[in-house]
Amino acid sequence: MATINDVAKLAGVSPTTAKRAINEPHKLQPQTLEKVQWAIQQLDYEPDLTAGALRRGRNLTVGLLVADIVEPFFAELAREIGVRLRNSNYGLLLADNEYQTEIELHNLRHLAGQRVSALIMRPSYGPGNREYLLKMQDKGTYIIEVDHHMPDSPFDYLMLDHEQCIRMGLEHLWKLGHTRIAGLGTHHPELYPEWRAHHFDRIMREHGHPVLSAYREIIRYNEQDAYEFTRYLLNLQERPTALFAFNGTEAIGAYRAIQEAGLSIPEDISLLAFDNLPWTALVKPGIDVIEQPIQQMGELLVHQVLKNMDGPRTPLHKLLPGKLIVRGSCGGPSGK
Amino acid sequence: MATINDVAKLAGVSPTTAKRAINEPHKLQPQTLEKVQWAIQQLDYEPDLTAGALRRGRNLTVGLLVADIVEPFFAELAREIGVRLRNSNYGLLLADNEYQTEIELHNLRHLAGQRVSALIMRPSYGPGNREYLLKMQDKGTYIIEVDHHMPDSPFDYLMLDHEQCIRMGLEHLWKLGHTRIAGLGTHHPELYPEWRAHHFDRIMREHGHPVLSAYREIIRYNEQDAYEFTRYLLNLQERPTALFAFNGTEAIGAYRAIQEAGLSIPEDISLLAFDNLPWTALVKPGIDVIEQPIQQMGELLVHQVLKNMDGPRTPLHKLLPGKLIVRGSCGGPSGK
DNA sequence: TTGTAGGCGTTATCAA
DNA sequence: TTGATAACGCCTACAA
């Protein structure tokens, strides 16, 4: 495995010069440059990134900590971030937290140990790892949160404007005449401080249609929980006339429960969901969804990260608007 | 940032001893051990993985190179691998190749530079990077291929038994009476040596129903190509009576094209697909699919990788059977 | 424009 | 059971 020293020796120059042929070729005399390039070719030299990482205090990698890589939103985000990092010669160190603080901490330790240049993370709920993250930041790791952000969190963030999206979705339902609307999942200030659920509750209340207490339950963002909760909702005496799924995976669970109950969309019940997943356009009628600008997120994130990981920092606290796509899964409330 | 030397100093021992308290605590006297542990606590010591990586020649990370992280099969595979690596204190360095050799090479260079301990990869088509991969292997990186494998590839592999799956799928269709079956995508020995397409062609031929030349076209594994190709197929005079989608994303494109053409499944055309994605159970009728044992793949892969990345190697060339799930998207061939 | 030298934190080897 | 020492390959002052 050739090192820069071998290259230098073969080219008859010092290692410093040899390295410059790669990093600042314009600072070398043409003939020197050529000699070094020749030697690099000869020896098939490729830099050892681990040595650079040790010396520099950080590796050429960005940590991406998502909640669940199987959730299409995160998979797409990972791709958008990944391709852009690749274009800047950075790698992607991927980890997940399954929305759990302890798993998150384990992964943070690893990422910190690997000296990631920056960290893009979807925080788990609760302030559990705040202290650790602050330590990482003090040591120079640039940290930015995505998708979720604790109200008092000291980090940069970039995420969907959850409030605008919830309001947009509700106005869509209100116009159709719905008032008995259930959100799939309930806000809890500490345990589960989910923004979409939070705004849902608040905006419904402010609009004069507080969410029925029978509709309020804390569930996880997964298909099974959404399925079971929907079944429960459909069996209520005061059955909701519309369901609002707070992410794509929940929508699958809800849809399945509605089908199994033998109910029709939108005649018996309306369904509105976050995330424009491919299947939502395939079923009949198509599902009304709120689409996130994932590409734009990836672009802004990578730009921000590259700009801020060394040198002075420009804070970023940004909310991006979502887009409502109407396909027919929401109609007027049923007579029941 | 405390180093092991700081710990050693505080504990009044040598760095060697201090490190042993972490790696081989049983080799220390209880009191020494305690002193060191105390010092570690005091200083909040966490090892610098980049230093270890430099010294050891590899980092505590496994490279995972998939074709496309948004394809649910790869996302699930990444999760299964990720959780298991985490349990062994390894990280996951993720990259993709978009099925393209040049992108793959770029990512391989990065992964090699980062000195990944092992590499799990879904190779792009063609032998383009063979030489580079062999060099990596010579330098000690354990490499195993997943999902696809060139016939003469010298690496270990673990993948679906594509042949068994194609045969199983075709037998399902044959029993229903289909002979005009089109696979979404065609095998090309060099350009696109796709196993599923290859076996599809061969098995159809051997069964006495060679695929019509009008059905043979090379397309990429993505929704748009599958959509367009399906549209083309549906407009043929000799329209196929059944479509076989070779992965989950293709199935989406095919389904969309069938819907837009105003055709009914399975009355007008049957659809069979690889990958048991959530949506295939939601549409009516549900899609008949071939499911891959992704969890088992993750388990075997991580086990193999951890066992083989240092020390002597046990070759692995394994095919796992898929499972046919029948839901109703395949019926008898239409009269047309 | 080019070169020298020291150290980043760990780990492997050898010695005590 | 413990310790001293020497790299691993690169990068950054600084010097020439």
XYZ file of C-alpha atoms (C1' of nucleotides) in Angstrom:
704
model
C 0.000 0.000 0.000
C 1.780 3.017 -1.209
C 1.942 6.053 1.033
C 2.620 9.637 0.146
C 6.200 9.039 1.282
C 6.684 6.355 -1.297
C 5.333 8.687 -3.927
C 7.660 11.418 -2.751
C 10.672 9.169 -2.831
C 9.922 7.869 -6.295
C 9.352 11.370 -7.594
C 12.449 12.632 -5.858
C 10.627 15.280 -3.847
C 9.505 15.746 -0.273
C 6.212 14.378 1.022
C 4.924 17.898 1.412
C 5.467 18.585 -2.235
C 3.955 15.296 -3.213
C 0.821 16.043 -1.253
C 0.610 19.468 -2.774
C 0.407 17.894 -6.181
C -2.954 16.626 -5.052
C -4.281 19.442 -2.919
C -2.766 22.571 -4.422
C -1.290 21.593 -7.758
C -1.143 25.201 -8.919
C 1.541 25.895 -6.342
C 3.982 23.525 -7.989
C 6.229 23.962 -10.931
C 4.854 22.141 -13.956
C 7.741 19.731 -14.116
C 7.594 18.911 -10.418
C 3.867 18.379 -10.693
C 4.347 16.061 -13.583
C 6.961 14.006 -11.803
C 4.699 13.552 -8.816
C 1.675 12.703 -10.900
C 3.710 10.125 -12.679
C 4.807 8.597 -9.376
C 1.224 8.567 -8.129
C 0.216 6.656 -11.210
C 3.132 4.277 -10.940
C 2.412 3.388 -7.358
C -1.325 3.596 -7.655
C -1.364 5.830 -4.634
C -4.591 6.483 -2.761
C -4.669 8.504 0.421
C -5.318 6.822 3.734
C -8.317 8.687 5.063
C -7.907 7.286 8.545
C -4.508 8.914 8.933
C -5.894 12.218 7.789
C -8.797 11.788 10.154
C -6.533 11.262 13.125
C -4.360 14.180 12.260
C -7.195 16.522 11.429
C -9.468 15.434 14.236
C -12.246 14.488 11.896
C -12.864 12.119 9.090
C -14.320 12.849 5.680
C -17.701 11.560 6.646
C -21.011 13.015 7.727
C -23.073 11.112 10.256
C -26.720 10.685 9.374
C -28.875 9.501 12.212
C -32.435 8.835 11.135
C -35.313 7.309 13.030
C -35.786 4.386 10.688
C -34.164 3.929 7.301
C -37.090 1.836 6.105
C -39.474 4.756 6.437
C -39.456 6.047 2.861
C -39.086 9.643 3.948
C -35.785 8.841 5.609
C -34.615 6.611 2.806
C -35.212 9.379 0.312
C -33.555 11.891 2.555
C -30.559 9.606 2.899
C -30.295 9.351 -0.848
C -30.570 13.075 -1.441
C -27.930 13.743 1.171
C -25.769 10.868 0.011
C -25.444 11.874 -3.617
C -24.572 15.428 -2.700
C -21.978 14.393 -0.160
C -20.472 12.061 -2.700
C -20.051 14.950 -5.089
C -18.024 16.679 -2.422
C -15.995 13.587 -1.650
C -17.642 12.918 1.639
C -19.100 9.672 2.836
C -22.225 8.911 4.812
C -22.063 7.126 8.135
C -25.586 5.914 8.688
C -27.269 5.100 11.976
C -30.798 4.970 13.285
C -32.429 5.510 16.648
C -35.742 3.708 16.232
C -37.122 6.808 17.993
C -35.376 5.596 21.158
C -33.000 7.590 23.277
C -30.771 4.735 24.406
C -30.184 3.413 20.925
C -29.496 6.953 19.849
C -26.856 7.415 22.515
C -25.098 4.244 21.522
C -24.964 5.419 17.951
C -23.882 8.910 18.902
C -20.933 7.469 20.782
C -19.868 5.569 17.736
C -20.275 8.543 15.433
C -18.369 10.762 17.815
C -15.624 8.162 18.139
C -15.339 8.019 14.389
C -14.938 11.794 14.398
C -17.620 12.536 11.867
C -17.202 15.963 10.346
C -20.815 16.816 10.972
C -23.993 15.228 12.166
C -27.420 15.383 10.594
C -29.931 13.845 12.917
C -33.578 13.123 13.450
C -33.612 13.363 17.250
C -35.495 10.851 19.320
C -38.049 12.267 21.711
C -36.983 13.801 24.959
C -33.879 15.745 25.903
C -32.024 12.604 27.010
C -28.951 13.067 24.850
C -28.796 16.819 24.931
C -25.726 16.851 27.118
C -23.838 14.420 24.948
C -24.710 16.296 21.798
C -23.529 19.546 23.322
C -20.237 17.910 24.138
C -19.897 16.801 20.554
C -20.655 20.289 19.387
C -18.072 21.754 21.748
C -15.508 19.442 20.252
C -16.237 20.927 16.885
C -18.847 18.683 15.314
C -21.463 20.668 13.485
C -24.913 19.352 14.355
C -28.180 19.987 12.577
C -31.538 18.444 13.345
C -34.061 17.362 10.745
C -37.713 16.453 10.787
C -38.078 17.024 14.505
C -36.734 19.553 16.953
C -37.285 19.992 20.663
C -38.672 23.423 21.460
C -35.659 24.422 23.543
C -33.067 22.564 21.533
C -29.895 24.600 20.971
C -29.094 23.136 17.569
C -29.686 24.227 14.043
C -32.595 22.613 12.309
C -34.268 22.185 8.973
C -37.673 20.640 8.782
C -41.097 20.660 7.315
C -43.345 23.449 8.515
C -45.486 21.013 10.432
C -47.866 23.700 11.594
C -48.536 25.001 8.106
C -49.040 21.466 6.844
C -51.434 20.469 9.587
C -53.413 23.636 9.046
C -53.476 23.092 5.307
C -54.665 19.544 5.801
C -57.329 20.514 8.284
C -58.646 23.309 6.146
C -58.996 20.785 3.373
C -61.072 18.576 5.659
C -63.059 21.412 7.193
C -64.102 22.654 3.785
C -65.555 19.239 3.098
C -67.545 19.478 6.315
C -65.555 17.322 8.713
C -65.406 18.084 12.409
C -64.954 14.639 13.913
C -61.375 14.224 12.823
C -58.889 11.910 14.475
C -55.134 12.268 14.179
C -53.135 9.078 14.346
C -51.201 9.715 17.484
C -51.358 12.203 20.283
C -48.946 14.751 21.564
C -47.429 14.380 25.013
C -45.243 17.266 26.198
C -42.432 15.028 27.420
C -43.008 11.467 26.424
C -43.912 12.128 22.839
C -43.603 15.759 21.896
C -44.595 15.171 18.318
C -45.122 18.386 16.427
C -47.724 17.197 14.005
C -49.881 15.774 16.754
C -49.329 18.874 18.823
C -50.414 21.306 16.138
C -53.279 19.050 15.190
C -54.675 19.208 18.708
C -54.146 22.895 19.079
C -55.487 23.974 15.713
C -58.566 21.791 16.068
C -59.206 23.313 19.478
C -58.718 26.854 18.238
C -61.080 26.179 15.402
C -63.776 25.229 17.869
C -63.657 21.477 17.316
C -61.490 20.108 20.089
C -60.422 16.546 19.427
C -62.639 14.076 21.293
C -60.854 12.592 24.241
C -61.784 9.161 22.932
C -59.570 9.908 19.926
C -56.523 10.737 21.969
C -53.922 8.083 22.336
C -50.179 8.015 22.065
C -48.993 5.647 19.365
C -45.715 5.047 17.601
C -45.001 5.904 14.026
C -45.344 2.411 12.673
C -47.789 0.418 10.656
C -48.950 -1.937 13.361
C -49.737 0.752 15.922
C -51.564 2.775 13.307
C -53.510 -0.292 12.253
C -54.620 -1.130 15.754
C -55.452 2.422 16.661
C -57.513 2.822 13.506
C -59.433 -0.345 14.277
C -60.165 1.034 17.689
C -61.302 4.343 16.235
C -63.574 2.688 13.700
C -65.348 0.795 16.445
C -66.153 3.872 18.472
C -69.743 4.982 18.782
C -68.685 8.412 17.685
C -66.573 7.217 14.856
C -64.399 9.899 13.253
C -65.481 10.944 9.785
C -61.899 11.607 8.771
C -58.483 10.244 9.692
C -55.262 12.195 9.508
C -52.173 9.953 9.325
C -49.028 11.741 10.420
C -46.672 9.812 8.227
C -46.577 7.426 5.306
C -46.207 4.265 7.296
C -49.127 5.125 9.533
C -51.230 5.650 6.439
C -50.602 2.064 5.387
C -51.801 0.724 8.722
C -54.851 2.956 8.663
C -55.731 2.015 5.110
C -55.498 -1.655 5.926
C -57.768 -1.298 8.947
C -60.329 0.644 6.940
C -60.365 -1.976 4.223
C -60.710 -4.825 6.657
C -63.621 -3.065 8.329
C -65.325 -3.086 4.968
C -65.544 0.675 4.817
C -65.240 2.727 1.672
C -63.002 5.710 1.135
C -64.214 8.425 1.000
C -67.886 7.466 1.316
C -67.638 6.034 4.829
C -64.508 7.730 6.001
C -61.935 10.157 4.633
C -58.202 9.607 4.834
C -55.510 12.244 4.648
C -51.832 11.485 5.119
C -48.350 12.913 5.223
C -45.775 11.772 2.644
C -46.386 11.236 -1.024
C -45.487 7.575 -1.317
C -45.883 5.768 -4.632
C -48.734 3.532 -3.470
C -50.926 6.490 -2.517
C -51.360 7.173 -6.217
C -52.059 3.542 -7.069
C -55.056 2.746 -4.897
C -58.520 3.853 -5.896
C -59.333 6.489 -5.046
C -55.840 7.856 -4.617
C -54.898 9.147 -1.185
C -54.806 12.857 -0.474
C -51.334 13.543 0.830
C -49.040 16.266 2.026
C -45.749 16.071 0.233
C -42.424 17.079 1.745
C -39.765 18.800 -0.379
C -37.189 16.125 0.273
C -34.841 17.056 -2.525
C -34.701 20.621 -1.354
C -34.055 19.404 2.165
C -31.116 17.320 1.035
C -29.714 20.209 -0.897
C -30.010 22.716 1.906
C -28.700 20.281 4.482
C -25.576 19.356 2.593
C -24.912 22.941 1.675
C -25.264 24.030 5.278
C -23.203 21.184 6.587
C -20.311 21.713 4.198
C -20.304 25.409 4.880
C -20.412 25.092 8.636
C -18.338 22.100 9.518
C -15.168 24.074 9.711
C -14.820 27.723 10.245
C -17.390 30.155 11.560
C -20.993 29.147 11.690
C -24.138 30.614 10.229
C -27.129 29.481 12.253
C -29.967 27.880 10.352
C -33.485 27.486 11.656
C -35.665 26.848 8.719
C -39.105 25.474 8.036
C -40.069 24.377 4.549
C -43.641 24.377 3.306
C -45.382 21.168 2.326
C -47.700 20.683 -0.612
C -51.200 19.248 -0.583
C -51.981 16.735 -3.311
C -55.668 15.946 -3.687
C -56.590 12.604 -5.198
C -59.987 11.764 -3.850
C -59.616 10.005 -0.518
C -61.328 12.879 1.251
C -65.031 13.573 0.704
C -67.926 14.885 2.723
C -68.555 13.274 6.109
C -70.764 10.207 6.016
C -74.287 10.310 7.420
C -73.585 8.072 10.357
C -10.785 15.394 24.969
C -9.280 12.877 27.228
C -6.988 10.268 25.749
C -5.969 6.926 27.137
C -2.743 8.570 28.264
C -4.648 10.998 30.442
C -6.534 8.117 31.925
C -3.312 6.248 32.538
C -1.689 9.215 34.201
C -4.656 9.843 36.462
C -4.851 6.195 37.406
C -1.116 6.002 37.909
C -0.593 3.215 35.409
C 0.766 2.889 31.890
C -1.388 3.452 28.824
C -1.077 -0.218 28.028
C -2.623 -1.162 31.322
C -5.284 1.472 31.016
C -6.337 0.162 27.661
C -6.412 -3.365 28.987
C -8.989 -2.296 31.501
C -11.269 -1.849 28.543
C -10.256 -4.648 26.242
C -9.106 -7.429 28.550
C -10.179 -6.465 32.056
C -9.731 -10.017 33.321
C -6.003 -9.689 32.852
C -5.748 -6.945 35.435
C -5.610 -7.087 39.169
C -8.918 -6.029 40.647
C -7.492 -2.963 42.323
C -5.693 -1.822 39.176
C -8.840 -2.341 37.201
C -10.818 -0.295 39.642
C -8.368 2.566 39.569
C -8.492 2.733 35.834
C -12.247 2.492 35.669
C -12.464 5.317 38.115
C -10.146 7.424 35.993
C -12.146 6.653 32.878
C -15.254 7.860 34.634
C -13.551 10.946 35.948
C -12.273 12.006 32.570
C -15.231 10.785 30.627
C -12.867 8.946 28.347
C -14.062 7.683 24.997
C -11.688 6.058 22.551
C -10.708 7.801 19.359
C -11.701 5.326 16.706
C -9.719 7.116 14.017
C -6.447 6.509 15.845
C -7.266 2.872 16.253
C -8.192 2.706 12.608
C -4.872 4.113 11.513
C -2.903 1.808 13.738
C -4.926 -1.283 12.987
C -5.301 -0.613 9.293
C -9.048 -0.695 9.470
C -11.831 1.153 11.140
C -14.756 -0.262 13.092
C -17.099 0.129 10.210
C -18.580 -2.065 7.532
C -19.183 -0.571 4.129
C -22.576 -1.237 2.617
C -22.845 -0.446 -1.027
C -26.368 -0.874 -2.339
C -27.834 -0.038 -5.704
C -30.389 2.423 -4.402
C -31.266 3.003 -0.778
C -34.785 4.103 -1.739
C -35.591 0.677 -3.146
C -37.357 -0.891 -0.158
C -35.433 -4.128 -0.470
C -32.170 -2.311 0.087
C -33.576 -0.108 2.817
C -34.727 -3.159 4.714
C -31.458 -4.899 4.126
C -29.622 -1.848 5.432
C -31.723 -1.887 8.562
C -31.247 -5.569 9.215
C -27.521 -5.245 8.746
C -27.353 -2.010 10.700
C -28.989 -3.239 13.879
C -26.801 -6.292 13.996
C -23.609 -4.373 13.391
C -24.616 -1.955 16.099
C -24.925 -4.836 18.528
C -21.323 -5.685 17.759
C -20.170 -2.096 18.045
C -19.658 -1.611 14.391
C -20.955 1.212 12.273
C -22.361 1.269 8.776
C -20.762 3.320 6.048
C -23.432 3.562 3.394
C -22.984 4.174 -0.298
C -24.891 3.449 -3.480
C -23.985 2.815 -7.085
C -27.245 3.580 -8.882
C -26.398 0.396 -10.805
C -23.533 2.329 -12.431
C -19.934 1.254 -12.521
C -18.361 4.708 -12.386
C -20.343 5.805 -9.376
C -19.499 2.522 -7.760
C -15.796 3.034 -8.304
C -15.923 6.470 -6.772
C -17.614 5.050 -3.706
C -15.280 2.090 -3.512
C -12.337 4.458 -3.420
C -13.847 6.286 -0.518
C -14.702 3.122 1.372
C -11.242 1.734 0.792
C -9.684 5.014 1.898
C -11.718 4.885 5.070
C -10.367 1.392 5.639
C -13.692 -0.298 6.175
C -13.317 -3.619 7.949
C -15.484 -5.352 5.408
C -17.616 -4.590 2.418
C -21.100 -5.822 1.669
C -22.033 -4.818 -1.815
C -24.666 -5.079 -4.471
C -22.384 -4.969 -7.503
C -23.268 -2.902 -10.522
C -23.376 -4.742 -13.811
C -20.246 -5.674 -15.617
C -16.787 -6.565 -14.392
C -15.594 -2.958 -14.469
C -14.449 -2.751 -10.886
C -13.256 -6.285 -10.498
C -9.627 -5.281 -10.424
C -10.152 -2.634 -7.815
C -12.154 -4.951 -5.614
C -9.475 -7.590 -5.822
C -6.932 -5.046 -4.688
C -9.113 -4.218 -1.719
C -9.415 -7.863 -0.892
C -5.659 -8.343 -1.132
C -5.225 -5.558 1.358
C -7.366 -7.497 3.768
C -10.885 -6.204 3.271
C -13.419 -8.986 3.366
C -15.880 -8.590 0.512
C -19.221 -10.257 0.062
C -21.731 -9.624 -2.674
C -25.480 -9.532 -2.205
C -28.481 -9.649 -4.491
C -26.377 -9.950 -7.616
C -23.213 -11.771 -8.545
C -21.310 -12.013 -11.793
C -20.950 -15.623 -12.946
C -17.173 -15.574 -12.720
C -16.910 -13.258 -9.743
C -14.281 -14.396 -7.246
C -16.087 -13.078 -4.175
C -18.333 -14.607 -1.610
C -22.001 -14.005 -2.088
C -25.369 -14.370 -0.450
C -28.473 -13.822 -2.458
C -31.924 -14.909 -3.331
C -32.140 -18.074 -5.363
C -33.285 -16.167 -8.404
C -33.651 -19.277 -10.497
C -35.874 -21.032 -7.999
C -37.969 -17.902 -7.630
C -38.415 -17.350 -11.333
C -39.354 -20.991 -11.814
C -41.794 -20.817 -8.911
C -43.367 -17.689 -10.345
C -43.611 -19.115 -13.832
C -45.108 -22.358 -12.638
C -47.727 -20.289 -10.877
C -48.531 -18.540 -14.155
C -48.335 -21.639 -16.289
C -50.814 -23.432 -14.083
C -53.248 -20.630 -14.728
C -52.757 -21.108 -18.450
C -50.409 -18.275 -19.383
C -47.897 -18.618 -22.161
C -47.591 -15.052 -23.428
C -45.673 -13.782 -20.440
C -43.431 -10.723 -20.478
C -40.705 -10.076 -17.962
C -39.959 -6.460 -17.200
C -36.458 -6.223 -18.494
C -34.229 -8.401 -20.576
C -30.965 -10.100 -19.928
C -27.843 -9.052 -21.788
C -24.699 -11.079 -21.138
C -22.468 -8.053 -20.639
C -24.478 -4.906 -20.567
C -27.107 -6.103 -18.195
C -26.444 -9.592 -16.886
C -29.514 -9.625 -14.687
C -30.170 -13.023 -13.205
C -33.888 -12.798 -12.956
C -34.233 -11.753 -16.566
C -31.743 -14.389 -17.585
C -33.504 -17.268 -15.866
C -36.842 -15.970 -17.036
C -35.741 -16.178 -20.641
C -34.114 -19.527 -20.294
C -36.835 -21.245 -18.316
C -39.528 -19.953 -20.643
C -37.580 -21.286 -23.571
C -36.972 -24.640 -21.980
C -40.626 -24.917 -21.195
C -41.429 -24.503 -24.868
C -42.698 -20.947 -24.688
C -39.785 -18.772 -25.737
C -40.359 -15.144 -24.928
C -41.580 -13.215 -27.955
C -38.883 -11.032 -29.373
C -41.311 -8.128 -29.200
C -41.238 -8.490 -25.410
C -37.492 -8.269 -25.146
C -36.048 -4.975 -24.145
C -33.406 -3.909 -21.697
C -34.771 -1.565 -19.070
C -33.523 -0.257 -15.755
C -34.905 -1.231 -12.412
C -36.920 1.891 -11.861
C -40.507 2.961 -11.886
C -40.395 5.137 -14.956
C -38.729 2.598 -17.225
C -41.126 -0.090 -16.044
C -44.047 2.222 -16.648
C -43.022 3.045 -20.179
C -42.140 -0.490 -21.074
C -45.469 -1.735 -19.748
C -47.307 0.850 -21.813
C -45.442 -0.373 -24.835
C -46.260 -3.980 -24.055
C -49.935 -3.237 -23.548
C -50.147 -1.668 -26.980
C -48.694 -4.637 -28.785
C -50.886 -6.658 -31.086
C -49.835 -9.762 -29.253
C -50.265 -8.304 -25.823
C -48.853 -10.435 -23.016
C -51.463 -12.029 -20.792
C -49.201 -11.793 -17.776
C -46.439 -9.472 -16.592
C -43.599 -10.474 -14.336
C -42.009 -7.510 -12.549
C -38.482 -8.246 -11.390
C -38.539 -5.959 -8.412
C -40.876 -3.916 -6.240
C -40.257 -0.609 -7.906
C -40.895 -2.021 -11.354
C -44.185 -3.378 -10.095
C -45.320 0.128 -9.222
C -44.605 1.399 -12.699
C -46.318 -1.591 -14.276
C -49.367 -1.245 -12.069
C -49.707 2.405 -12.915
C -49.513 1.724 -16.649
C -52.109 -1.035 -16.410
C -54.478 1.228 -14.515
C -54.065 4.080 -16.923
C -54.767 1.754 -19.817
C -58.083 0.999 -18.175
C -57.295 -2.681 -17.833
C -58.398 -4.847 -14.933
C -56.207 -7.154 -12.907
C -56.452 -10.112 -13.258
C -59.287 -10.159 -15.808
C -57.409 -8.381 -18.568
C -53.881 -9.030 -17.478
C -52.099 -10.792 -14.641
C -49.317 -9.229 -12.612
C -46.682 -11.038 -10.609
C -43.835 -9.255 -8.844
C -40.764 -9.648 -6.728
C -40.663 -8.101 -3.230
C -43.471 -8.106 -0.740
C -43.962 -4.378 -0.306
C -46.745 -3.064 1.926
C -48.774 -1.602 -0.917
C -49.072 -4.935 -2.712
C -51.432 -6.054 0.040
C -53.455 -2.844 -0.038
C -54.630 -2.687 -3.622
C -57.538 -4.800 -4.791
C -56.929 -7.464 -5.698
C -53.645 -7.779 -3.833
C -50.562 -8.448 -5.887
C -49.043 -11.911 -6.033
C -45.459 -11.499 -4.937
C -42.253 -13.364 -4.269
C -40.908 -12.439 -0.898
C -37.234 -12.367 -0.017
C -36.023 -13.478 3.425
C -34.413 -10.157 4.193
C -34.041 -10.659 7.910
C -32.260 -13.930 7.399
C -30.025 -12.260 4.853
C -29.039 -9.570 7.331
C -28.317 -12.126 9.964
C -26.198 -14.355 7.777
C -24.357 -11.423 6.252
C -23.343 -9.862 9.530
C -22.405 -13.191 10.984
C -20.241 -14.005 8.004
C -18.680 -10.588 7.901
C -17.756 -10.519 11.577
C -16.331 -14.002 11.388
C -14.281 -13.384 8.278
C -13.023 -9.862 8.515
C -9.940 -10.852 10.421
C -8.347 -14.206 10.523
C -8.865 -17.116 8.188
C -11.807 -17.135 5.861
C -14.636 -19.528 5.318
C -16.018 -19.081 1.822
C -19.737 -18.497 1.514
C -21.722 -18.970 -1.654
C -25.299 -19.221 -0.644
C -28.691 -18.910 -2.269
C -31.787 -18.446 -0.166
C -35.227 -19.526 -1.311
C -37.992 -17.016 -1.841
C -41.631 -17.453 -0.960
C -44.646 -17.046 -3.217
C -47.551 -15.100 -1.743
C -50.768 -15.395 -3.714
C -53.294 -12.596 -3.373
C -55.264 -12.579 -6.546
C -53.468 -10.485 -9.160
C -52.938 -13.543 -11.316
C -55.850 -15.273 -13.023
C -56.458 -17.116 -16.244
C -55.337 -15.445 -19.482
C -57.885 -13.111 -21.019
C -59.668 -14.051 -24.226
C -58.032 -11.425 -26.362
C 8.713 26.943 -4.685
C 10.178 23.221 -1.755
C 11.643 20.677 2.551
C 11.996 19.262 7.698
C 10.133 17.725 11.810
C 6.862 16.565 15.197
C 2.737 14.704 16.774
C -2.453 13.172 16.297
C -4.105 8.479 19.855
C -3.842 3.988 19.458
C -1.996 -0.729 19.451
C 1.543 -4.455 18.741
C 5.699 -6.114 20.261
C 8.820 -6.953 23.383
C 10.762 -6.759 27.807
C 10.543 -6.746 32.787
C 0.610 -8.728 35.755
C 2.485 -4.498 34.007
C 5.301 -1.118 31.240
C 8.290 1.114 27.519
C 8.650 1.934 22.814
C 7.848 2.322 18.176
C 5.218 2.813 14.394
C 0.482 3.632 11.525
C 0.237 7.854 7.363
C -0.846 12.263 7.213
C -0.850 17.329 8.023
C 0.768 21.761 9.542
C 3.932 24.998 11.180
C 7.939 26.630 10.174
C 12.242 26.998 7.850
C 15.063 27.354 3.793
